[in-house]
Structure formats: structure tokens, C-alpha cells
PDB file of C-alpha atoms and ligand atoms in Angstrom:
ATOM      1  CA  MET A   1      -1.502  98.615 -15.738  1.00 58.00           C
ATOM      2  CA  GLU A   2      -1.019 101.887 -13.935  1.00 59.00           C
ATOM      3  CA  SER A   3       1.205 104.188 -15.859  1.00 84.00           C
ATOM      4  CA  TRP A   4       0.397 105.030 -19.457  1.00 90.00           C
ATOM      5  CA  SER A   5       3.815 106.569 -19.980  1.00 93.00           C
ATOM      6  CA  GLN A   6       5.463 103.257 -19.066  1.00 94.00           C
ATOM      7  CA  VAL A   7       3.150 101.338 -21.375  1.00 95.00           C
ATOM      8  CA  THR A   8       3.957 103.766 -24.178  1.00 96.00           C
ATOM      9  CA  ILE A   9       7.692 103.350 -23.641  1.00 96.00           C
ATOM     10  CA  VAL A  10       7.371  99.547 -23.671  1.00 96.00           C
ATOM     11  CA  VAL A  11       5.378  99.610 -26.922  1.00 97.00           C
ATOM     12  CA  LEU A  12       7.737 102.093 -28.584  1.00 97.00           C
ATOM     13  CA  LEU A  13      10.731  99.999 -27.540  1.00 97.00           C
ATOM     14  CA  GLY A  14       9.077  96.889 -28.988  1.00 97.00           C
ATOM     15  CA  LEU A  15       8.327  98.686 -32.247  1.00 97.00           C
ATOM     16  CA  THR A  16      11.827 100.153 -32.518  1.00 97.00           C
ATOM     17  CA  VAL A  17      13.487  96.764 -32.117  1.00 98.00           C
ATOM     18  CA  ARG A  18      11.080  95.273 -34.685  1.00 97.00           C
ATOM     19  CA  TRP A  19      11.781  97.974 -37.222  1.00 97.00           C
ATOM     20  CA  ALA A  20      15.546  97.842 -36.609  1.00 97.00           C
ATOM     21  CA  VAL A  21      15.545  94.077 -37.286  1.00 97.00           C
ATOM     22  CA  SER A  22      13.440  94.587 -40.413  1.00 96.00           C
ATOM     23  CA  LEU A  23      16.104  96.876 -41.923  1.00 96.00           C
ATOM     24  CA  HIS A  24      18.187  93.733 -42.446  1.00 95.00           C
ATOM     25  CA  PRO A  25      17.696  91.601 -45.552  1.00 94.00           C
ATOM     26  CA  TYR A  26      14.954  88.950 -45.349  1.00 94.00           C
ATOM     27  CA  SER A  27      15.831  85.252 -45.830  1.00 92.00           C
ATOM     28  CA  GLY A  28      16.389  84.421 -49.484  1.00 92.00           C
ATOM     29  CA  ALA A  29      16.937  88.043 -50.543  1.00 94.00           C
ATOM     30  CA  GLY A  30      18.644  88.129 -53.961  1.00 93.00           C
ATOM     31  CA  LYS A  31      18.630  84.313 -54.212  1.00 92.00           C
ATOM     32  CA  PRO A  32      16.740  83.160 -57.314  1.00 92.00           C
ATOM     33  CA  PRO A  33      14.966  81.018 -58.361  1.00 92.00           C
ATOM     34  CA  MET A  34      12.957  80.458 -55.168  1.00 91.00           C
ATOM     35  CA  PHE A  35      14.050  83.375 -52.957  1.00 93.00           C
ATOM     36  CA  GLY A  36      12.371  82.745 -49.572  1.00 91.00           C
ATOM     37  CA  ASP A  37       9.268  83.191 -47.450  1.00 94.00           C
ATOM     38  CA  TYR A  38       9.168  86.850 -48.471  1.00 96.00           C
ATOM     39  CA  GLU A  39       8.630  85.785 -52.094  1.00 96.00           C
ATOM     40  CA  ALA A  40       6.145  83.118 -50.959  1.00 96.00           C
ATOM     41  CA  GLN A  41       4.028  85.795 -49.307  1.00 97.00           C
ATOM     42  CA  ARG A  42       4.374  88.144 -52.272  1.00 98.00           C
ATOM     43  CA  HIS A  43       3.457  85.308 -54.635  1.00 98.00           C
ATOM     44  CA  TRP A  44       0.328  84.528 -52.597  1.00 98.00           C
ATOM     45  CA  GLN A  45      -0.699  88.166 -53.055  1.00 98.00           C
ATOM     46  CA  GLU A  46      -0.181  87.782 -56.802  1.00 98.00           C
ATOM     47  CA  ILE A  47      -2.208  84.539 -56.927  1.00 98.00           C
ATOM     48  CA  THR A  48      -5.111  85.657 -54.734  1.00 98.00           C
ATOM     49  CA  LEU A  49      -5.430  88.981 -56.551  1.00 98.00           C
ATOM     50  CA  ASN A  50      -5.322  87.645 -60.110  1.00 98.00           C
ATOM     51  CA  LEU A  51      -7.024  84.235 -59.893  1.00 97.00           C
ATOM     52  CA  PRO A  52     -10.573  83.333 -58.824  1.00 96.00           C
ATOM     53  CA  VAL A  53     -10.890  81.708 -55.386  1.00 95.00           C
ATOM     54  CA  LYS A  54     -11.492  78.273 -56.878  1.00 93.00           C
ATOM     55  CA  GLN A  55      -8.016  78.280 -58.438  1.00 95.00           C
ATOM     56  CA  TRP A  56      -6.040  79.425 -55.392  1.00 97.00           C
ATOM     57  CA  TYR A  57      -5.174  75.967 -54.098  1.00 96.00           C
ATOM     58  CA  PHE A  58      -5.168  74.082 -57.428  1.00 95.00           C
ATOM     59  CA  ASN A  59      -2.226  73.468 -59.751  1.00 95.00           C
ATOM     60  CA  SER A  60      -2.544  75.067 -63.190  1.00 95.00           C
ATOM     61  CA  SER A  61      -0.463  76.856 -65.782  1.00 95.00           C
ATOM     62  CA  ASP A  62      -1.307  80.129 -63.946  1.00 95.00           C
ATOM     63  CA  ASN A  63      -0.634  78.690 -60.512  1.00 96.00           C
ATOM     64  CA  ASN A  64       2.238  76.212 -60.497  1.00 95.00           C
ATOM     65  CA  LEU A  65       2.036  74.831 -56.980  1.00 94.00           C
ATOM     66  CA  GLN A  66       5.669  73.781 -57.122  1.00 93.00           C
ATOM     67  CA  TYR A  67       6.512  77.491 -56.982  1.00 94.00           C
ATOM     68  CA  TRP A  68       5.362  78.544 -53.501  1.00 94.00           C
ATOM     69  CA  GLY A  69       1.866  77.104 -53.869  1.00 95.00           C
ATOM     70  CA  LEU A  70      -0.571  78.321 -51.229  1.00 95.00           C
ATOM     71  CA  ASP A  71      -0.445  75.846 -48.355  1.00 93.00           C
ATOM     72  CA  TYR A  72      -1.803  77.854 -45.431  1.00 95.00           C
ATOM     73  CA  PRO A  73      -5.462  78.011 -44.343  1.00 96.00           C
ATOM     74  CA  PRO A  74      -8.010  80.414 -45.894  1.00 97.00           C
ATOM     75  CA  LEU A  75      -7.501  83.357 -43.506  1.00 98.00           C
ATOM     76  CA  THR A  76      -3.890  83.634 -44.677  1.00 98.00           C
ATOM     77  CA  ALA A  77      -5.163  83.706 -48.262  1.00 98.00           C
ATOM     78  CA  TYR A  78      -7.682  86.476 -47.454  1.00 98.00           C
ATOM     79  CA  HIS A  79      -4.946  88.431 -45.681  1.00 98.00           C
ATOM     80  CA  SER A  80      -2.747  88.035 -48.780  1.00 98.00           C
ATOM     81  CA  LEU A  81      -5.601  89.349 -50.922  1.00 98.00           C
ATOM     82  CA  LEU A  82      -6.059  92.363 -48.643  1.00 98.00           C
ATOM     83  CA  CYS A  83      -2.333  93.161 -48.838  1.00 98.00           C
ATOM     84  CA  ALA A  84      -2.491  92.611 -52.601  1.00 98.00           C
ATOM     85  CA  TYR A  85      -5.153  95.312 -53.007  1.00 98.00           C
ATOM     86  CA  VAL A  86      -2.888  97.779 -51.206  1.00 98.00           C
ATOM     87  CA  ALA A  87       0.131  96.621 -53.230  1.00 98.00           C
ATOM     88  CA  GLU A  88      -1.772  96.993 -56.491  1.00 98.00           C
ATOM     89  CA  PHE A  89      -2.824 100.497 -55.480  1.00 98.00           C
ATOM     90  CA  ILE A  90       0.791 101.517 -54.780  1.00 98.00           C
ATOM     91  CA  ASN A  91       2.447  99.714 -57.693  1.00 98.00           C
ATOM     92  CA  PRO A  92       0.624  97.117 -59.853  1.00 98.00           C
ATOM     93  CA  ASP A  93       3.986  95.640 -60.965  1.00 98.00           C
ATOM     94  CA  TRP A  94       4.429  94.186 -57.472  1.00 98.00           C
ATOM     95  CA  VAL A  95       1.509  91.785 -57.919  1.00 98.00           C
ATOM     96  CA  ALA A  96       1.173  91.372 -61.702  1.00 98.00           C
ATOM     97  CA  LEU A  97       0.463  87.768 -62.730  1.00 97.00           C
ATOM     98  CA  HIS A  98       3.684  85.935 -63.799  1.00 95.00           C
ATOM     99  CA  THR A  99       5.774  89.066 -64.452  1.00 97.00           C
ATOM    100  CA  SER A 100       6.043  89.990 -60.770  1.00 97.00           C
ATOM    101  CA  ARG A 101       7.827  86.746 -59.868  1.00 96.00           C
ATOM    102  CA  GLY A 102      10.833  87.330 -57.669  1.00 95.00           C
ATOM    103  CA  HIS A 103      10.209  91.077 -57.620  1.00 96.00           C
ATOM    104  CA  GLU A 104      12.618  92.813 -55.289  1.00 96.00           C
ATOM    105  CA  SER A 105      13.095  96.498 -54.635  1.00 97.00           C
ATOM    106  CA  GLN A 106      13.683  98.797 -51.708  1.00 97.00           C
ATOM    107  CA  ALA A 107      10.156 100.230 -51.955  1.00 98.00           C
ATOM    108  CA  HIS A 108       8.611  96.760 -52.077  1.00 98.00           C
ATOM    109  CA  LYS A 109      10.635  95.619 -49.095  1.00 98.00           C
ATOM    110  CA  LEU A 110       9.397  98.657 -47.175  1.00 98.00           C
ATOM    111  CA  PHE A 111       5.808  97.771 -48.113  1.00 98.00           C
ATOM    112  CA  MET A 112       6.155  94.104 -47.131  1.00 98.00           C
ATOM    113  CA  ARG A 113       7.831  94.931 -43.827  1.00 98.00           C
ATOM    114  CA  ALA A 114       5.095  97.490 -43.129  1.00 98.00           C
ATOM    115  CA  THR A 115       2.356  94.866 -43.654  1.00 98.00           C
ATOM    116  CA  VAL A 116       3.965  92.733 -40.935  1.00 98.00           C
ATOM    117  CA  LEU A 117       4.201  95.698 -38.561  1.00 98.00           C
ATOM    118  CA  VAL A 118       0.595  96.778 -39.157  1.00 98.00           C
ATOM    119  CA  ALA A 119      -0.768  93.266 -38.544  1.00 98.00           C
ATOM    120  CA  ASP A 120       1.375  92.982 -35.404  1.00 97.00           C
ATOM    121  CA  LEU A 121       0.191  96.374 -34.117  1.00 97.00           C
ATOM    122  CA  LEU A 122      -3.458  95.605 -34.781  1.00 98.00           C
ATOM    123  CA  ILE A 123      -3.609  92.060 -33.438  1.00 98.00           C
ATOM    124  CA  TYR A 124      -0.657  90.954 -31.328  1.00 97.00           C
ATOM    125  CA  VAL A 125       0.499  94.066 -29.426  1.00 97.00           C
ATOM    126  CA  PRO A 126      -2.934  95.004 -27.980  1.00 97.00           C
ATOM    127  CA  ALA A 127      -3.495  91.366 -26.956  1.00 97.00           C
ATOM    128  CA  VAL A 128      -0.153  91.305 -25.126  1.00 96.00           C
ATOM    129  CA  LEU A 129      -0.899  94.558 -23.292  1.00 96.00           C
ATOM    130  CA  LEU A 130      -4.379  93.410 -22.243  1.00 95.00           C
ATOM    131  CA  TYR A 131      -3.037  90.021 -21.245  1.00 94.00           C
ATOM    132  CA  CYS A 132      -0.364  91.563 -19.008  1.00 94.00           C
ATOM    133  CA  SER A 133      -2.751  94.059 -17.433  1.00 93.00           C
ATOM    134  CA  SER A 134      -5.170  91.224 -16.666  1.00 92.00           C
ATOM    135  CA  LEU A 135      -2.533  89.166 -14.804  1.00 90.00           C
ATOM    136  CA  LYS A 136      -3.751  88.697 -11.249  1.00 87.00           C
ATOM    137  CA  GLU A 137      -1.872  89.146  -7.994  1.00 88.00           C
ATOM    138  CA  ILE A 138       1.227  90.804  -9.387  1.00 90.00           C
ATOM    139  CA  SER A 139       2.439  94.371  -8.969  1.00 92.00           C
ATOM    140  CA  PRO A 140       2.046  97.000 -11.735  1.00 92.00           C
ATOM    141  CA  LYS A 141       5.832  96.996 -12.099  1.00 92.00           C
ATOM    142  CA  ARG A 142       5.864  93.283 -12.876  1.00 93.00           C
ATOM    143  CA  LYS A 143       3.013  93.679 -15.321  1.00 94.00           C
ATOM    144  CA  ILE A 144       5.074  96.230 -17.249  1.00 94.00           C
ATOM    145  CA  ALA A 145       8.107  93.936 -17.043  1.00 94.00           C
ATOM    146  CA  SER A 146       6.046  91.006 -18.391  1.00 94.00           C
ATOM    147  CA  ALA A 147       4.788  93.109 -21.305  1.00 95.00           C
ATOM    148  CA  LEU A 148       8.352  94.165 -22.088  1.00 95.00           C
ATOM    149  CA  CYS A 149       9.606  90.562 -22.019  1.00 94.00           C
ATOM    150  CA  ILE A 150       6.811  89.294 -24.258  1.00 95.00           C
ATOM    151  CA  LEU A 151       7.080  92.174 -26.734  1.00 96.00           C
ATOM    152  CA  LEU A 152      10.858  91.754 -26.974  1.00 96.00           C
ATOM    153  CA  TYR A 153      10.740  87.946 -27.300  1.00 94.00           C
ATOM    154  CA  PRO A 154      13.547  87.413 -29.853  1.00 92.00           C
ATOM    155  CA  GLY A 155      12.137  84.267 -31.516  1.00 90.00           C
ATOM    156  CA  LEU A 156       9.037  85.977 -32.805  1.00 93.00           C
ATOM    157  CA  ILE A 157      10.803  89.204 -33.821  1.00 95.00           C
ATOM    158  CA  LEU A 158      13.533  87.366 -35.720  1.00 93.00           C
ATOM    159  CA  ILE A 159      11.139  85.100 -37.600  1.00 93.00           C
ATOM    160  CA  ASP A 160       8.588  87.796 -38.484  1.00 95.00           C
ATOM    161  CA  TYR A 161      10.857  90.784 -39.074  1.00 96.00           C
ATOM    162  CA  GLY A 162      14.154  89.143 -39.984  1.00 94.00           C
ATOM    163  CA  HIS A 163      13.213  85.978 -41.829  1.00 94.00           C
ATOM    164  CA  PHE A 164       9.745  87.192 -42.940  1.00 95.00           C
ATOM    165  CA  GLN A 165       6.468  85.711 -41.734  1.00 95.00           C
ATOM    166  CA  TYR A 166       3.225  86.759 -40.081  1.00 96.00           C
ATOM    167  CA  ASN A 167       3.293  84.677 -36.895  1.00 94.00           C
ATOM    168  CA  SER A 168       2.118  87.648 -34.851  1.00 96.00           C
ATOM    169  CA  VAL A 169      -1.278  87.292 -36.535  1.00 97.00           C
ATOM    170  CA  SER A 170      -1.925  83.660 -35.588  1.00 96.00           C
ATOM    171  CA  LEU A 171      -0.219  84.035 -32.219  1.00 95.00           C
ATOM    172  CA  GLY A 172      -2.162  87.259 -31.599  1.00 97.00           C
ATOM    173  CA  PHE A 173      -5.492  85.576 -32.302  1.00 97.00           C
ATOM    174  CA  ALA A 174      -4.503  82.680 -30.009  1.00 96.00           C
ATOM    175  CA  LEU A 175      -3.661  85.171 -27.266  1.00 96.00           C
ATOM    176  CA  TRP A 176      -7.026  86.917 -27.761  1.00 97.00           C
ATOM    177  CA  GLY A 177      -8.489  83.433 -27.325  1.00 97.00           C
ATOM    178  CA  VAL A 178      -6.632  82.966 -24.030  1.00 95.00           C
ATOM    179  CA  LEU A 179      -7.850  86.382 -22.880  1.00 96.00           C
ATOM    180  CA  GLY A 180     -11.422  85.516 -23.833  1.00 96.00           C
ATOM    181  CA  VAL A 181     -11.651  82.181 -22.055  1.00 95.00           C
ATOM    182  CA  SER A 182      -9.825  83.480 -18.975  1.00 92.00           C
ATOM    183  CA  CYS A 183     -12.365  86.338 -18.660  1.00 93.00           C
ATOM    184  CA  ASP A 184     -15.239  83.826 -19.039  1.00 94.00           C
ATOM    185  CA  TRP A 185     -16.080  85.079 -22.500  1.00 96.00           C
ATOM    186  CA  ASP A 186     -15.765  81.508 -23.687  1.00 96.00           C
ATOM    187  CA  LEU A 187     -17.558  81.900 -27.009  1.00 97.00           C
ATOM    188  CA  LEU A 188     -15.545  84.962 -28.062  1.00 97.00           C
ATOM    189  CA  GLY A 189     -12.379  83.234 -26.887  1.00 97.00           C
ATOM    190  CA  SER A 190     -13.191  80.175 -28.989  1.00 97.00           C
ATOM    191  CA  LEU A 191     -13.947  82.365 -31.987  1.00 98.00           C
ATOM    192  CA  ALA A 192     -10.553  84.084 -31.632  1.00 98.00           C
ATOM    193  CA  PHE A 193      -8.771  80.743 -31.385  1.00 97.00           C
ATOM    194  CA  CYS A 194     -10.627  79.402 -34.436  1.00 98.00           C
ATOM    195  CA  LEU A 195      -9.370  82.460 -36.343  1.00 98.00           C
ATOM    196  CA  ALA A 196      -5.832  81.582 -35.224  1.00 97.00           C
ATOM    197  CA  LEU A 197      -6.266  77.992 -36.454  1.00 97.00           C
ATOM    198  CA  ASN A 198      -7.668  79.209 -39.746  1.00 97.00           C
ATOM    199  CA  TYR A 199      -4.712  81.529 -40.220  1.00 97.00           C
ATOM    200  CA  LYS A 200      -1.962  79.021 -39.628  1.00 95.00           C
ATOM    201  CA  GLN A 201      -2.188  75.292 -39.025  1.00 92.00           C
ATOM    202  CA  MET A 202       0.743  75.596 -36.604  1.00 90.00           C
ATOM    203  CA  GLU A 203      -1.824  76.752 -34.020  1.00 93.00           C
ATOM    204  CA  LEU A 204      -2.937  73.111 -33.769  1.00 92.00           C
ATOM    205  CA  TYR A 205      -0.152  72.994 -31.234  1.00 87.00           C
ATOM    206  CA  HIS A 206      -2.166  75.170 -28.907  1.00 91.00           C
ATOM    207  CA  SER A 207      -5.498  73.488 -29.545  1.00 93.00           C
ATOM    208  CA  LEU A 208      -5.106  70.754 -26.942  1.00 93.00           C
ATOM    209  CA  PRO A 209      -4.766  73.130 -23.939  1.00 92.00           C
ATOM    210  CA  PHE A 210      -7.708  75.150 -25.258  1.00 93.00           C
ATOM    211  CA  PHE A 211      -9.855  72.081 -25.738  1.00 95.00           C
ATOM    212  CA  CYS A 212      -9.020  70.614 -22.326  1.00 95.00           C
ATOM    213  CA  PHE A 213      -9.505  73.928 -20.532  1.00 95.00           C
ATOM    214  CA  LEU A 214     -12.927  74.499 -22.088  1.00 96.00           C
ATOM    215  CA  LEU A 215     -13.990  70.879 -21.590  1.00 96.00           C
ATOM    216  CA  GLY A 216     -12.978  71.254 -17.938  1.00 95.00           C
ATOM    217  CA  LYS A 217     -15.155  74.358 -17.691  1.00 95.00           C
ATOM    218  CA  CYS A 218     -18.113  72.398 -19.047  1.00 95.00           C
ATOM    219  CA  PHE A 219     -17.540  69.582 -16.529  1.00 94.00           C
ATOM    220  CA  LYS A 220     -17.316  72.091 -13.681  1.00 94.00           C
ATOM    221  CA  LYS A 221     -20.731  73.430 -14.611  1.00 93.00           C
ATOM    222  CA  GLY A 222     -22.150  69.942 -14.326  1.00 88.00           C
ATOM    223  CA  LEU A 223     -22.753  67.006 -16.613  1.00 83.00           C
ATOM    224  CA  LYS A 224     -26.356  68.091 -17.105  1.00 85.00           C
ATOM    225  CA  GLY A 225     -27.975  71.483 -17.715  1.00 89.00           C
ATOM    226  CA  LYS A 226     -25.440  74.363 -17.684  1.00 92.00           C
ATOM    227  CA  GLY A 227     -22.408  72.217 -18.606  1.00 94.00           C
ATOM    228  CA  VAL A 228     -24.101  70.638 -21.612  1.00 95.00           C
ATOM    229  CA  GLU A 229     -25.470  74.027 -22.642  1.00 95.00           C
ATOM    230  CA  LEU A 230     -21.954  75.536 -22.646  1.00 96.00           C
ATOM    231  CA  PHE A 231     -20.590  72.538 -24.553  1.00 96.00           C
ATOM    232  CA  VAL A 232     -23.240  72.854 -27.276  1.00 96.00           C
ATOM    233  CA  LYS A 233     -22.694  76.630 -27.549  1.00 97.00           C
ATOM    234  CA  LEU A 234     -18.921  76.121 -27.851  1.00 97.00           C
ATOM    235  CA  ALA A 235     -19.356  73.425 -30.488  1.00 97.00           C
ATOM    236  CA  CYS A 236     -21.692  75.676 -32.497  1.00 98.00           C
ATOM    237  CA  THR A 237     -19.247  78.596 -32.255  1.00 98.00           C
ATOM    238  CA  VAL A 238     -16.366  76.455 -33.524  1.00 97.00           C
ATOM    239  CA  VAL A 239     -18.390  74.961 -36.386  1.00 97.00           C
ATOM    240  CA  ALA A 240     -19.823  78.366 -37.372  1.00 97.00           C
ATOM    241  CA  SER A 241     -16.427  80.096 -37.399  1.00 97.00           C
ATOM    242  CA  PHE A 242     -14.884  77.323 -39.511  1.00 96.00           C
ATOM    243  CA  LEU A 243     -17.832  77.423 -41.928  1.00 96.00           C
ATOM    244  CA  LEU A 244     -17.470  81.177 -42.256  1.00 96.00           C
ATOM    245  CA  CYS A 245     -13.718  80.986 -42.965  1.00 96.00           C
ATOM    246  CA  TRP A 246     -14.133  78.140 -45.467  1.00 96.00           C
ATOM    247  CA  LEU A 247     -17.329  79.355 -47.123  1.00 95.00           C
ATOM    248  CA  PRO A 248     -15.880  80.047 -50.620  1.00 94.00           C
ATOM    249  CA  PHE A 249     -14.302  76.574 -50.643  1.00 94.00           C
ATOM    250  CA  PHE A 250     -17.509  74.653 -49.949  1.00 91.00           C
ATOM    251  CA  THR A 251     -18.936  75.121 -53.435  1.00 89.00           C
ATOM    252  CA  GLU A 252     -17.578  71.697 -54.385  1.00 88.00           C
ATOM    253  CA  ARG A 253     -16.514  68.759 -52.263  1.00 88.00           C
ATOM    254  CA  GLU A 254     -13.307  68.348 -54.270  1.00 91.00           C
ATOM    255  CA  HIS A 255     -12.407  71.977 -53.620  1.00 92.00           C
ATOM    256  CA  ALA A 256     -12.483  71.736 -49.820  1.00 92.00           C
ATOM    257  CA  LEU A 257     -10.594  68.423 -50.007  1.00 93.00           C
ATOM    258  CA  GLN A 258      -7.892  70.016 -52.145  1.00 93.00           C
ATOM    259  CA  VAL A 259      -7.409  72.812 -49.570  1.00 94.00           C
ATOM    260  CA  LEU A 260      -7.097  70.158 -46.844  1.00 92.00           C
ATOM    261  CA  ARG A 261      -4.562  68.230 -48.929  1.00 91.00           C
ATOM    262  CA  ARG A 262      -2.510  71.425 -49.324  1.00 92.00           C
ATOM    263  CA  LEU A 263      -2.616  72.116 -45.573  1.00 92.00           C
ATOM    264  CA  PHE A 264      -1.753  68.559 -44.573  1.00 89.00           C
ATOM    265  CA  PRO A 265       0.242  66.966 -47.413  1.00 84.00           C
ATOM    266  CA  VAL A 266      -0.108  63.384 -46.163  1.00 79.00           C
ATOM    267  CA  ASP A 267       0.698  62.031 -49.618  1.00 76.00           C
ATOM    268  CA  ARG A 268       4.142  63.635 -49.339  1.00 73.00           C
ATOM    269  CA  GLY A 269       4.784  61.789 -46.077  1.00 70.00           C
ATOM    270  CA  LEU A 270       4.289  62.495 -42.394  1.00 67.00           C
ATOM    271  CA  PHE A 271       7.472  64.526 -42.202  1.00 66.00           C
ATOM    272  CA  GLU A 272       6.006  67.100 -44.598  1.00 69.00           C
ATOM    273  CA  VAL A 273       2.853  67.326 -42.494  1.00 70.00           C
ATOM    274  CA  TRP A 274       4.988  67.822 -39.411  1.00 68.00           C
ATOM    275  CA  LEU A 275       6.929  70.610 -41.150  1.00 69.00           C
ATOM    276  CA  LYS A 276       3.657  72.356 -42.015  1.00 68.00           C
ATOM    277  CA  VAL A 277       2.441  72.236 -38.445  1.00 66.00           C
ATOM    278  CA  ASP A 278       5.781  73.060 -36.847  1.00 65.00           C
ATOM    279  CA  PRO A 279       8.208  74.552 -39.378  1.00 64.00           C
ATOM    280  CA  TYR A 280      10.813  75.445 -36.754  1.00 57.00           C
ATOM    281  CA  CYS A 281      10.427  72.366 -34.569  1.00 49.00           C
ATOM    282  CA  SER A 282       9.528  74.702 -31.729  1.00 47.00           C
ATOM    283  CA  ILE A 283       6.613  76.789 -30.590  1.00 45.00           C
ATOM    284  CA  PRO A 284       7.529  80.446 -31.181  1.00 44.00           C
ATOM    285  CA  ALA A 285       5.652  81.470 -28.070  1.00 47.00           C
ATOM    286  CA  PRO A 286       6.728  81.811 -24.486  1.00 45.00           C
ATOM    287  CA  PRO A 287       4.815  79.270 -22.371  1.00 45.00           C
ATOM    288  CA  LEU A 288       3.960  82.266 -20.175  1.00 44.00           C
ATOM    289  CA  TYR A 289       0.842  82.835 -22.301  1.00 46.00           C
ATOM    290  CA  PHE A 290      -0.669  79.684 -20.988  1.00 47.00           C
ATOM    291  CA  SER A 291       0.068  80.194 -17.310  1.00 46.00           C
ATOM    292  CA  GLU A 292      -3.406  81.729 -17.096  1.00 44.00           C
ATOM    293  CA  LEU A 293      -4.958  78.465 -18.241  1.00 45.00           C
ATOM    294  CA  MET A 294      -3.126  76.254 -15.773  1.00 41.00           C
TER     295      MET A 294
HETATM  296  C1  NAG B   1       1.545  71.952 -62.166  1.00 61.44           C
HETATM  297  O1  NAG B   1       1.387  72.638 -63.374  1.00 61.44           O
HETATM  298  C2  NAG B   1       2.597  72.970 -64.009  1.00 61.44           C
HETATM  299  C3  NAG B   1       2.295  73.846 -65.205  1.00 61.44           C
HETATM  300  O2  NAG B   1       1.135  73.464 -65.872  1.00 61.44           O
HETATM  301  C4  NAG B   1       3.359  71.678 -64.373  1.00 61.44           C
HETATM  302  O3  NAG B   1       4.588  71.993 -65.004  1.00 61.44           O
HETATM  303  C5  NAG B   1       3.609  70.901 -63.103  1.00 61.44           C
HETATM  304  O4  NAG B   1       4.233  69.675 -63.397  1.00 61.44           O
HETATM  305  C6  NAG B   1       2.309  70.665 -62.362  1.00 61.44           C
HETATM  306  N1  NAG B   1       2.627  70.073 -61.058  1.00 61.44           N
HETATM  307  C7  NAG B   1       1.987  69.037 -60.568  1.00 61.44           C
HETATM  308  C8  NAG B   1       2.415  68.610 -59.209  1.00 61.44           C
HETATM  309  O5  NAG B   1       1.093  68.475 -61.161  1.00 61.44           O
END
């Protein structure tokens, strides 16, 4: 993109709208006993900070899974732990085991909203800017316009900053993945997409285009030699990134299985699994992201 002042204005506009939306109450504010996703995320901070890893996904008297039990993949849990360290540093009451349940205050809301903004700024916003500047055969003006449209996409802003979630993290990683594979950095692209999958199982939605695109790349390089080499490298990258994300859960077979059961609650019926993968019955991403892959 040509003009840095225009890029700055677009980013500032995106941030202003995000922060303005976040001034509103989150879903479930002041509604005991369950509150909403805000409390779910706060509770995950409480659990990951106070309990050893091997108890995170298991039901116990310290971790009643019926109360917002952790049911997202490991990267979400690590992110919760990271936020929990910051929360504990600011005010230990926010993440104290049991006693912090349903904690609500203006300062805590500010902290929680800030964690969403920071993650968005670090992961999603730079990916969007790079993605738009890498678009081929369009004028600088249209690149700026595309960045503005993507950064002001209401679905994502309302869910992350109004309702309260961290979709910009998983979506951001997926977009880094798109950037990677479209610049022929296939291994880095796959790594980024594996991070997205390991943050939120909803990214399974985007796995088919990724898989087909990369498989196509392998075929184009030939069914022998280079094509097979790329396929093996991609497979190793995917396996290695999953192993890395799941490492603490591989100590026992039962442990990894329990995490899987939490992510895909087949025993609660297919509808529950569907809700885990697609909680809003829609992909909160403009299909524009994938135009590069087509
Ligand atoms: C989980 O543990 C809590 C407290 O020990 C218990 O009340 C609850 O019934 C358990 N839930 C399941 C699904 O086993």
C-alpha cells in the first residue's frame, strides 16, 4: 500500500469502532448464575492459573465442567493462562479459585476488553494489512478500501467486542496461513493455520480449502519428486505443530482423549458438536479472504 497516512487512518478508525462497541455491556452482564462468554473466558483464566494442566479438562470439585468447563483447544487454554498472569498481577481477586466466580467490575471489564484488543492488534490487524497490500492487480486506493471493509466487518467486531470472544485470534492465524501459502511459504502458512485450528475448532470450517489448495500445489509439482517432497514436508509440519500444541496432554492416553471429548462432545449428540464447530451457524469471516486461494 502506498500511503502510510491512509493506512494509519484506516487502522485508527478500526480501533475506534472496536473500542466504542466495547464500551457497551457484554452478553450476560449482571445475569447470574451463568453470566455469559465473558465469564467463561474469565473462568478459564481462573482454572488454568490455579489448577495443574492435567486437571484443566477434567471434572472435579475444583473444576465443575458444568460451569463453563474448558471446551476449546489447548492454545485457547494457554492464552487464558497468559491473560491470567496479567490479571493476577493487577488484582488477584479477579482470578482467585472459586471466590472469583461471576466477578464483575468496571476495572475488570476494562482489563478483559483490553485483552481482546491487544490480541486483535497483534495477530489480526497486521495480517489484514499485509493481506490487502499483497492483493495483485488492484489500485492502491482499492487496497486501502479493502482493508477498511475488512477491519470494519461488523460481524467480527460485534461478536468479539460486544458479545465477548477472541475470534480475531483464530481468524488472524488463519489469515496468516492464507498469506503464507499464497506467497509460497507453504510450511509457514500451514503452521499458522495449525495454530488457528488449535485455538478454536471452528477453524475446521476453513481446513478444506487449505487442504485442497495445498494438495493441488503438490500435484502441480508432479506426482513424483518435488510434489511428494512438498507433501511430506507439509505433513511433518502439521504433525509437529499439533504435537507441540498438545504436548502437555500427551502424558497419558486418557488425558488427550478427554481433551478431544471436550472439543467434540459426540456423547452429547451431533448437534452439540455442530454448535462447538459453528456456534453462530455462520462463518464470521468475509469470503474475500479466500479469493486469493481460488
Ligand atoms: C462434576 O463434579 C461436580 C462436583 O464434584 C459434580 O457436582 C458434577 O455432578 C460433576 N459433573 C459430571 C458431569 O460428572
